mmCIF file of C-alpha atoms in Angstrom:
data_model
loop_
_atom_site.group_PDB
_atom_site.id
_atom_site.type_symbol
_atom_site.label_atom_id
_atom_site.label_comp_id
_atom_site.label_asym_id
_atom_site.label_seq_id
_atom_site.Cartn_x
_atom_site.Cartn_y
_atom_site.Cartn_z
ATOM 1 C CA MET A 1 -35.153 34.848 2.378
ATOM 2 C CA PHE A 2 -36.220 32.321 4.864
ATOM 3 C CA LYS A 3 -39.573 34.150 5.594
ATOM 4 C CA ASN A 4 -41.999 31.187 5.341
ATOM 5 C CA LEU A 5 -39.705 28.653 6.963
ATOM 6 C CA SER A 6 -40.276 27.035 10.492
ATOM 7 C CA ILE A 7 -37.649 28.016 13.162
ATOM 8 C CA ASN A 8 -35.986 24.540 12.900
ATOM 9 C CA SER A 9 -35.798 24.642 9.131
ATOM 10 C CA TYR A 10 -34.620 28.247 9.242
ATOM 11 C CA ILE A 11 -31.933 27.227 11.526
ATOM 12 C CA SER A 12 -30.959 24.200 9.491
ATOM 13 C CA LYS A 13 -30.892 26.476 6.252
ATOM 14 C CA LEU A 14 -28.759 28.913 7.939
ATOM 15 C CA ALA A 15 -26.361 26.362 9.331
ATOM 16 C CA VAL A 16 -25.825 25.090 5.756
ATOM 17 C CA LEU A 17 -25.296 28.622 4.346
ATOM 18 C CA LEU A 18 -22.707 29.644 7.055
ATOM 19 C CA PHE A 19 -20.840 26.266 6.519
ATOM 20 C CA THR A 20 -20.984 26.819 2.863
ATOM 21 C CA LEU A 21 -19.524 30.362 3.242
ATOM 22 C CA CYS A 22 -16.866 29.112 5.736
ATOM 23 C CA SER A 23 -15.728 26.368 3.364
ATOM 24 C CA CYS A 24 -15.651 28.630 0.337
ATOM 25 C CA THR A 25 -13.479 31.170 2.436
ATOM 26 C CA SER A 26 -11.111 28.307 3.360
ATOM 27 C CA LEU A 27 -10.869 27.122 -0.311
ATOM 28 C CA GLU A 28 -10.147 30.581 -1.585
ATOM 29 C CA THR A 29 -7.407 30.852 1.198
ATOM 30 C CA LEU A 30 -5.879 27.406 0.172
ATOM 31 C CA LYS A 31 -5.943 28.654 -3.609
ATOM 32 C CA SER A 32 -3.745 31.585 -2.617
ATOM 33 C CA SER A 33 -1.523 29.647 -0.481
ATOM 34 C CA THR A 34 2.231 28.453 -1.119
ATOM 35 C CA PRO A 35 3.000 24.666 -0.010
ATOM 36 C CA GLN A 36 6.130 24.040 2.044
ATOM 37 C CA GLY A 37 8.390 21.038 1.925
ATOM 38 C CA ASP A 38 9.869 18.729 -0.931
ATOM 39 C CA ASN A 39 8.531 18.193 -4.391
ATOM 40 C CA PHE A 40 6.459 15.194 -3.069
ATOM 41 C CA GLN A 41 4.595 17.427 -0.700
ATOM 42 C CA LYS A 42 4.114 20.152 -3.135
ATOM 43 C CA LYS A 43 2.618 17.740 -5.644
ATOM 44 C CA LEU A 44 0.411 16.302 -2.853
ATOM 45 C CA PHE A 45 -0.816 19.918 -2.011
ATOM 46 C CA GLU A 46 -2.169 20.246 -5.670
ATOM 47 C CA TYR A 47 -3.908 16.937 -5.682
ATOM 48 C CA TYR A 48 -5.633 17.745 -2.324
ATOM 49 C CA LYS A 49 -6.438 21.334 -3.304
ATOM 50 C CA ASP A 50 -8.091 20.218 -6.754
ATOM 51 C CA PHE A 51 -9.813 17.235 -4.852
ATOM 52 C CA ALA A 52 -11.372 19.860 -2.287
ATOM 53 C CA ASP A 53 -12.260 22.243 -4.843
ATOM 54 C CA ASN A 54 -14.193 19.501 -6.832
ATOM 55 C CA GLU A 55 -15.816 18.259 -3.691
ATOM 56 C CA ALA A 56 -17.041 21.731 -2.985
ATOM 57 C CA LYS A 57 -18.415 22.049 -6.334
ATOM 58 C CA ASN A 58 -20.493 18.699 -5.666
ATOM 59 C CA CYS A 59 -21.777 20.348 -2.552
ATOM 60 C CA ASP A 60 -19.775 17.638 -0.397
ATOM 61 C CA TRP A 61 -18.857 20.302 2.215
ATOM 62 C CA LEU A 62 -17.489 17.965 4.913
ATOM 63 C CA ASP A 63 -15.141 16.050 2.732
ATOM 64 C CA SER A 64 -14.122 19.204 0.985
ATOM 65 C CA GLN A 65 -13.050 20.806 4.235
ATOM 66 C CA HIS A 66 -11.302 17.787 5.364
ATOM 67 C CA PHE A 67 -8.948 17.824 2.272
ATOM 68 C CA ILE A 68 -8.494 21.647 2.496
ATOM 69 C CA ASP A 69 -7.321 20.913 6.233
ATOM 70 C CA LYS A 70 -4.876 18.388 4.905
ATOM 71 C CA ALA A 71 -3.507 20.702 2.032
ATOM 72 C CA MET A 72 -3.285 23.600 4.666
ATOM 73 C CA LEU A 73 -0.959 21.162 6.940
ATOM 74 C CA ILE A 74 1.209 21.116 4.057
ATOM 75 C CA VAL A 75 1.352 24.741 3.501
ATOM 76 C CA TYR A 76 2.255 25.177 7.438
ATOM 77 C CA GLY A 77 5.261 22.642 6.772
ATOM 78 C CA HIS A 78 3.650 19.509 8.243
ATOM 79 C CA ASN A 79 4.023 15.977 6.816
ATOM 80 C CA VAL A 80 0.844 14.633 5.917
ATOM 81 C CA LEU A 81 0.217 11.046 5.959
ATOM 82 C CA PRO A 82 -2.267 8.811 4.012
ATOM 83 C CA GLU A 83 -5.782 8.242 5.479
ATOM 84 C CA HIS A 84 -5.838 5.262 7.878
ATOM 85 C CA PRO A 85 -8.815 2.908 7.170
ATOM 86 C CA ASP A 86 -9.949 2.818 10.655
ATOM 87 C CA ASP A 87 -10.851 6.516 10.466
ATOM 88 C CA TRP A 88 -13.502 6.097 7.845
ATOM 89 C CA LYS A 89 -16.754 4.226 7.708
ATOM 90 C CA ILE A 90 -15.978 1.803 4.873
ATOM 91 C CA PRO A 91 -17.728 -1.439 4.148
ATOM 92 C CA GLN A 92 -16.791 -4.211 6.178
ATOM 93 C CA GLU A 93 -15.597 -6.383 3.186
ATOM 94 C CA ASN A 94 -13.105 -3.552 2.044
ATOM 95 C CA LYS A 95 -11.514 -3.194 5.590
ATOM 96 C CA LEU A 96 -8.776 -5.945 5.076
ATOM 97 C CA GLU A 97 -7.931 -4.982 1.706
ATOM 98 C CA THR A 98 -7.615 -1.166 2.526
ATOM 99 C CA LEU A 99 -5.542 -1.876 5.581
ATOM 100 C CA ALA A 100 -3.195 -4.194 3.616
ATOM 101 C CA TYR A 101 -2.547 -1.593 1.125
ATOM 102 C CA TYR A 102 -1.994 1.150 3.931
ATOM 103 C CA ASN A 103 0.615 -1.115 5.236
ATOM 104 C CA GLU A 104 2.246 -1.167 1.756
ATOM 105 C CA LEU A 105 2.053 2.443 1.132
ATOM 106 C CA LYS A 106 3.333 3.721 4.297
ATOM 107 C CA PRO A 107 7.129 2.531 3.995
ATOM 108 C CA LEU A 108 7.162 3.835 0.312
ATOM 109 C CA ILE A 109 6.274 7.219 1.502
ATOM 110 C CA ASP A 110 8.810 7.263 4.072
ATOM 111 C CA ASN A 111 11.553 5.981 1.642
ATOM 112 C CA LYS A 112 13.820 8.759 0.787
ATOM 113 C CA TYR A 113 14.893 7.520 -2.781
ATOM 114 C CA LEU A 114 11.298 7.432 -3.910
ATOM 115 C CA ARG A 115 10.405 10.735 -2.414
ATOM 116 C CA SER A 116 13.322 12.432 -4.284
ATOM 117 C CA THR A 117 13.186 10.648 -7.446
ATOM 118 C CA PHE A 118 9.418 9.754 -8.073
ATOM 119 C CA PRO A 119 7.748 12.624 -6.094
ATOM 120 C CA GLU A 120 4.914 12.892 -8.644
ATOM 121 C CA ASN A 121 4.118 9.047 -8.616
ATOM 122 C CA LEU A 122 4.348 8.957 -4.873
ATOM 123 C CA ALA A 123 1.867 11.847 -4.559
ATOM 124 C CA LYS A 124 -0.338 10.321 -7.009
ATOM 125 C CA ALA A 125 -0.383 6.927 -4.936
ATOM 126 C CA GLN A 126 -1.086 8.788 -1.644
ATOM 127 C CA PHE A 127 -3.807 10.883 -3.072
ATOM 128 C CA ASN A 128 -5.616 8.078 -4.977
ATOM 129 C CA TYR A 129 -5.348 5.999 -1.771
ATOM 130 C CA ASP A 130 -7.262 8.627 0.060
ATOM 131 C CA CYS A 131 -9.654 9.262 -2.739
ATOM 132 C CA TRP A 132 -10.452 5.704 -2.701
ATOM 133 C CA LEU A 133 -11.300 5.627 1.024
ATOM 134 C CA GLU A 134 -13.464 8.728 0.741
ATOM 135 C CA GLU A 135 -15.494 7.133 -2.133
ATOM 136 C CA LEU A 136 -15.676 3.828 -0.278
ATOM 137 C CA GLU A 137 -17.357 5.611 2.605
ATOM 138 C CA GLU A 138 -20.095 7.249 0.407
ATOM 139 C CA ASN A 139 -20.143 3.996 -1.411
ATOM 140 C CA TRP A 140 -22.436 5.074 -4.373
ATOM 141 C CA GLN A 141 -20.249 6.304 -7.006
ATOM 142 C CA TYR A 142 -18.964 3.034 -8.150
ATOM 143 C CA GLU A 143 -17.078 4.412 -11.014
ATOM 144 C CA ALA A 144 -15.248 6.879 -8.857
ATOM 145 C CA ILE A 145 -14.370 4.191 -6.403
ATOM 146 C CA LYS A 146 -12.935 2.083 -9.273
ATOM 147 C CA HIS A 147 -11.050 5.038 -10.779
ATOM 148 C CA CYS A 148 -9.436 5.901 -7.555
ATOM 149 C CA LYS A 149 -8.523 2.340 -6.622
ATOM 150 C CA THR A 150 -7.156 1.613 -9.974
ATOM 151 C CA ASN A 151 -4.920 4.748 -10.233
ATOM 152 C CA PHE A 152 -3.614 3.960 -6.861
ATOM 153 C CA GLU A 153 -2.715 0.383 -7.540
ATOM 154 C CA ASN A 154 -0.994 1.298 -10.808
ATOM 155 C CA GLU A 155 1.140 3.866 -8.943
ATOM 156 C CA LEU A 156 1.803 1.335 -6.099
ATOM 157 C CA MET A 157 3.100 -1.292 -8.519
ATOM 158 C CA LEU A 158 5.242 1.223 -10.419
ATOM 159 C CA LEU A 159 6.898 2.554 -7.226
ATOM 160 C CA LYS A 160 7.496 -1.119 -5.961
ATOM 161 C CA ASP A 161 9.109 -1.947 -9.203
ATOM 162 C CA LYS A 162 11.325 1.123 -9.081
ATOM 163 C CA LEU A 163 12.432 0.508 -5.549
ATOM 164 C CA THR A 164 13.172 -3.146 -6.381
ATOM 165 C CA ALA A 165 15.218 -2.159 -9.358
ATOM 166 C CA HIS A 166 17.112 0.476 -7.283
ATOM 167 C CA ASN A 167 17.763 -2.033 -4.443
ATOM 168 C CA ASN A 168 19.024 -4.650 -7.040
ATOM 169 C CA GLN A 169 21.436 -2.101 -8.633
ATOM 170 C CA ILE A 170 23.041 -1.448 -5.073
ATOM 171 C CA LYS A 171 23.138 -5.112 -4.547
ATOM 172 C CA GLN A 172 24.965 -5.746 -7.890
ATOM 173 C CA SER A 173 27.567 -3.149 -7.289
ATOM 174 C CA THR A 174 28.417 -4.393 -3.723
ATOM 175 C CA PRO A 175 30.275 -7.662 -4.728
ATOM 176 C CA LYS A 176 32.726 -5.653 -7.210
ATOM 177 C CA LYS A 177 33.715 -3.418 -4.105
ATOM 178 C CA THR A 178 34.202 -6.660 -1.985
ATOM 179 C CA GLU A 179 36.249 -8.330 -4.535
ATOM 180 C CA GLU A 180 38.481 -5.370 -4.789
ATOM 181 C CA LEU A 181 38.894 -5.095 -0.969
ATOM 182 C CA LYS A 182 39.788 -8.947 -0.916
ATOM 183 C CA GLU A 183 42.603 -8.388 -3.566
ATOM 184 C CA GLN A 184 44.015 -5.552 -1.632
ATOM 185 C CA LYS A 185 44.168 -7.683 1.579
ATOM 186 C CA GLN A 186 45.473 -10.660 -0.658
ATOM 187 C CA VAL A 187 42.737 -12.824 0.543
ATOM 188 C CA GLU A 188 41.654 -15.861 -1.686
ATOM 189 C CA PRO A 189 37.937 -15.302 -2.545
ATOM 190 C CA LYS A 190 35.813 -18.152 -1.291
ATOM 191 C CA ALA A 191 33.966 -20.601 -3.511
ATOM 192 C CA LYS A 192 30.545 -19.532 -4.483
ATOM 193 C CA GLU A 193 28.086 -20.987 -2.236
ATOM 194 C CA PRO A 194 24.826 -22.339 -3.550
ATOM 195 C CA PHE A 195 21.768 -20.208 -3.731
ATOM 196 C CA ASN A 196 19.696 -20.264 -0.627
ATOM 197 C CA ALA A 197 16.372 -18.254 -0.905
ATOM 198 C CA GLN A 198 15.819 -18.672 2.990
ATOM 199 C CA GLU A 199 19.112 -17.148 3.862
ATOM 200 C CA LYS A 200 18.615 -14.347 1.676
ATOM 201 C CA MET A 201 15.089 -13.839 3.070
ATOM 202 C CA ALA A 202 16.609 -13.738 6.560
ATOM 203 C CA LYS A 203 19.106 -11.004 5.608
ATOM 204 C CA ASN A 204 16.689 -8.469 4.134
ATOM 205 C CA ALA A 205 12.977 -9.703 4.262
ATOM 206 C CA GLN A 206 11.755 -6.112 3.780
ATOM 207 C CA GLU A 207 13.318 -5.616 0.564
ATOM 208 C CA PHE A 208 13.412 -9.199 -0.672
ATOM 209 C CA PHE A 209 9.559 -9.723 -0.589
ATOM 210 C CA GLN A 210 8.126 -7.412 -3.233
ATOM 211 C CA PHE A 211 4.388 -8.556 -2.531
ATOM 212 C CA ARG A 212 2.186 -9.376 0.307
ATOM 213 C CA ILE A 213 -1.584 -10.501 0.144
ATOM 214 C CA PHE A 214 -3.640 -10.765 3.220
ATOM 215 C CA PHE A 215 -6.372 -13.280 4.376
ATOM 216 C CA GLU A 216 -9.541 -13.238 6.521
ATOM 217 C CA PHE A 217 -9.633 -14.656 10.015
ATOM 218 C CA ASN A 218 -9.153 -18.531 10.017
ATOM 219 C CA SER A 219 -9.214 -18.677 6.218
ATOM 220 C CA SER A 220 -7.015 -19.737 3.276
ATOM 221 C CA LYS A 221 -9.574 -18.484 0.744
ATOM 222 C CA LEU A 222 -8.276 -15.627 -1.597
ATOM 223 C CA THR A 223 -10.008 -12.489 -1.455
ATOM 224 C CA ALA A 224 -11.101 -10.539 -4.515
ATOM 225 C CA GLY A 225 -8.450 -7.875 -3.548
ATOM 226 C CA ALA A 226 -5.835 -10.733 -3.192
ATOM 227 C CA LYS A 227 -6.802 -11.890 -6.775
ATOM 228 C CA GLN A 228 -6.418 -8.667 -8.286
ATOM 229 C CA VAL A 229 -2.787 -8.374 -6.734
ATOM 230 C CA LEU A 230 -1.954 -11.996 -7.978
ATOM 231 C CA ASN A 231 -3.225 -11.107 -11.354
ATOM 232 C CA LYS A 232 -0.833 -8.175 -11.568
ATOM 233 C CA ILE A 233 2.119 -10.347 -10.409
ATOM 234 C CA ALA A 234 1.315 -13.174 -12.901
ATOM 235 C CA ASP A 235 1.079 -10.546 -15.619
ATOM 236 C CA LYS A 236 4.235 -9.098 -14.636
ATOM 237 C CA ILE A 237 6.107 -12.255 -14.632
ATOM 238 C CA ASN A 238 4.629 -13.514 -17.847
ATOM 239 C CA LYS A 239 6.014 -10.346 -19.529
ATOM 240 C CA MET A 240 9.675 -10.931 -18.190
ATOM 241 C CA PRO A 241 12.044 -11.490 -20.997
ATOM 242 C CA GLN A 242 13.643 -14.235 -19.017
ATOM 243 C CA GLN A 243 11.570 -16.171 -16.466
ATOM 244 C CA PRO A 244 12.713 -16.061 -12.793
ATOM 245 C CA GLU A 245 14.747 -18.622 -11.221
ATOM 246 C CA GLU A 246 12.109 -19.149 -8.465
ATOM 247 C CA ILE A 247 8.983 -17.613 -7.074
ATOM 248 C CA THR A 248 9.073 -17.992 -3.098
ATOM 249 C CA LEU A 249 5.785 -17.945 -1.111
ATOM 250 C CA ASN A 250 5.809 -17.604 2.691
ATOM 251 C CA GLY A 251 2.789 -18.548 4.463
ATOM 252 C CA TYR A 252 2.017 -16.978 8.007
ATOM 253 C CA THR A 253 -0.934 -16.587 10.455
ATOM 254 C CA ASP A 254 -1.468 -14.462 13.568
ATOM 255 C CA HIS A 255 -1.122 -15.535 17.249
ATOM 256 C CA SER A 256 -4.840 -16.675 17.474
ATOM 257 C CA GLY A 257 -5.111 -20.344 17.662
ATOM 258 C CA LYS A 258 -3.002 -23.201 18.399
ATOM 259 C CA GLU A 259 0.533 -23.501 16.977
ATOM 260 C CA GLU A 260 0.143 -26.691 15.201
ATOM 261 C CA TYR A 261 -3.366 -25.546 13.629
ATOM 262 C CA ASN A 262 -1.602 -22.171 12.469
ATOM 263 C CA LEU A 263 1.428 -24.082 10.787
ATOM 264 C CA ASN A 264 -1.098 -26.052 8.813
ATOM 265 C CA LEU A 265 -3.254 -22.935 7.828
ATOM 266 C CA SER A 266 -0.058 -21.052 6.957
ATOM 267 C CA LYS A 267 0.682 -23.845 4.445
ATOM 268 C CA LYS A 268 -2.953 -23.758 3.098
ATOM 269 C CA ARG A 269 -2.512 -20.134 2.452
ATOM 270 C CA ALA A 270 0.758 -20.496 0.565
ATOM 271 C CA THR A 271 -0.820 -23.320 -1.295
ATOM 272 C CA ALA A 272 -3.842 -21.400 -2.440
ATOM 273 C CA VAL A 273 -1.674 -18.783 -3.793
ATOM 274 C CA LYS A 274 0.430 -21.116 -5.732
ATOM 275 C CA ASN A 275 -2.567 -22.771 -7.257
ATOM 276 C CA TYR A 276 -3.868 -19.500 -8.275
ATOM 277 C CA LEU A 277 -0.650 -18.390 -9.846
ATOM 278 C CA THR A 278 -0.422 -21.632 -11.694
ATOM 279 C CA THR A 279 -4.067 -21.106 -13.294
ATOM 280 C CA LYS A 280 -2.454 -17.817 -14.600
ATOM 281 C CA GLY A 281 0.398 -19.670 -16.639
ATOM 282 C CA LEU A 282 3.218 -19.823 -14.088
ATOM 283 C CA ASP A 283 5.382 -22.842 -14.033
ATOM 284 C CA PRO A 284 4.470 -24.765 -10.679
ATOM 285 C CA LYS A 285 7.993 -26.108 -10.669
ATOM 286 C CA LYS A 286 9.343 -22.655 -10.140
ATOM 287 C CA ILE A 287 6.891 -21.890 -7.272
ATOM 288 C CA VAL A 288 8.429 -22.999 -3.871
ATOM 289 C CA ILE A 289 6.278 -22.604 -0.829
ATOM 290 C CA TYR A 290 7.202 -22.351 2.847
ATOM 291 C CA ALA A 291 4.927 -22.448 6.020
ATOM 292 C CA PHE A 292 5.811 -20.398 9.063
ATOM 293 C CA GLY A 293 2.744 -20.468 10.906
ATOM 294 C CA GLU A 294 2.698 -18.011 13.729
ATOM 295 C CA ALA A 295 6.485 -17.451 13.639
ATOM 296 C CA ASP A 296 7.743 -14.106 12.377
ATOM 297 C CA ILE A 297 4.570 -12.322 12.801
ATOM 298 C CA ALA A 298 4.346 -8.823 11.047
ATOM 299 C CA PHE A 299 2.953 -7.077 14.322
ATOM 300 C CA ASN A 300 4.087 -8.014 17.763
ATOM 301 C CA THR A 301 0.839 -8.916 19.601
ATOM 302 C CA ALA A 302 0.107 -11.003 22.637
ATOM 303 C CA ASP A 303 -0.772 -14.662 22.281
ATOM 304 C CA ASN A 304 -4.298 -15.438 20.996
ATOM 305 C CA THR A 305 -4.457 -12.195 19.448
ATOM 306 C CA ARG A 306 -6.278 -11.621 16.108
ATOM 307 C CA GLU A 307 -4.193 -9.313 13.818
ATOM 308 C CA PRO A 308 -5.027 -8.953 10.165
ATOM 309 C CA GLY A 309 -1.629 -7.604 9.104
ATOM 310 C CA SER A 310 -0.033 -10.965 10.104
ATOM 311 C CA ARG A 311 -2.411 -13.242 8.318
ATOM 312 C CA ARG A 312 -0.411 -13.172 4.835
ATOM 313 C CA VAL A 313 1.538 -14.658 2.165
ATOM 314 C CA GLU A 314 4.727 -12.886 1.213
ATOM 315 C CA ILE A 315 5.877 -13.285 -2.295
ATOM 316 C CA ALA A 316 9.326 -12.950 -3.873
ATOM 317 C CA ILE A 317 10.467 -13.140 -7.504
ATOM 318 C CA ILE A 318 14.051 -14.320 -7.674
ATOM 319 C CA ASP A 319 15.948 -13.795 -10.784
#
């Protein structure tokens, strides 16, 4: 078969053949395997299996084997996490956006309510995020990159909406129980205090802020990824039957730079978001901005440390 090949060419061809046979064997083993775990893990297994099969058909043996391995981990009962952007050789201009999305996706995957109620959507979100990173590393199938990213963003938005609705339902049921308890104890109810967005934020910032966008170092310029997120937020608000009472924007920086400078930069970031949302038809009178500088950073770091995850504006829709 390799009769007329040089020794180096022969070894190269043989290596490809052996790797191909090895991958195909692993794929056949995968297809006959049964996944363990909850419905989310079982759905995720199916997505990884189909993707590995498709990559093998396109002769992308390395990525096929990678997703075979991820699917097999589910078979063995392991919890499989989404890919981390730092583990892939993706273009520099995509690193900030992919990391920001990773930080949004990870808590949703760990959320018990979403795993039990929306396993299919959660599995789609994780798979399409992984698919997006894989296609970004190859960086030539632009339609595939767009397809995976769009599917991921759609599922992410849906999951965040479902979680927000669930949390709001819990909050709405809490005052009734509190009122009943007050009546039993014959305690007069307190007068309703004026709404304070900052107090609500302090009590539960993780749930209160539904959206986050991120910025490049020392910049208040909106990235292409940030604009895409803001477009979806504006579209969501414009379609609401009743406009929200307030849209809160909190601007932040990392610990790199002087405190006074960072405070001003965080204000510029929040202002940039407000100005952009205004161009999308939102009422500027309802948009309130706060600047926190390097206070309340997203990740604990030493002073003068650059941290992409802390360079952000957090957005809350208050109805």
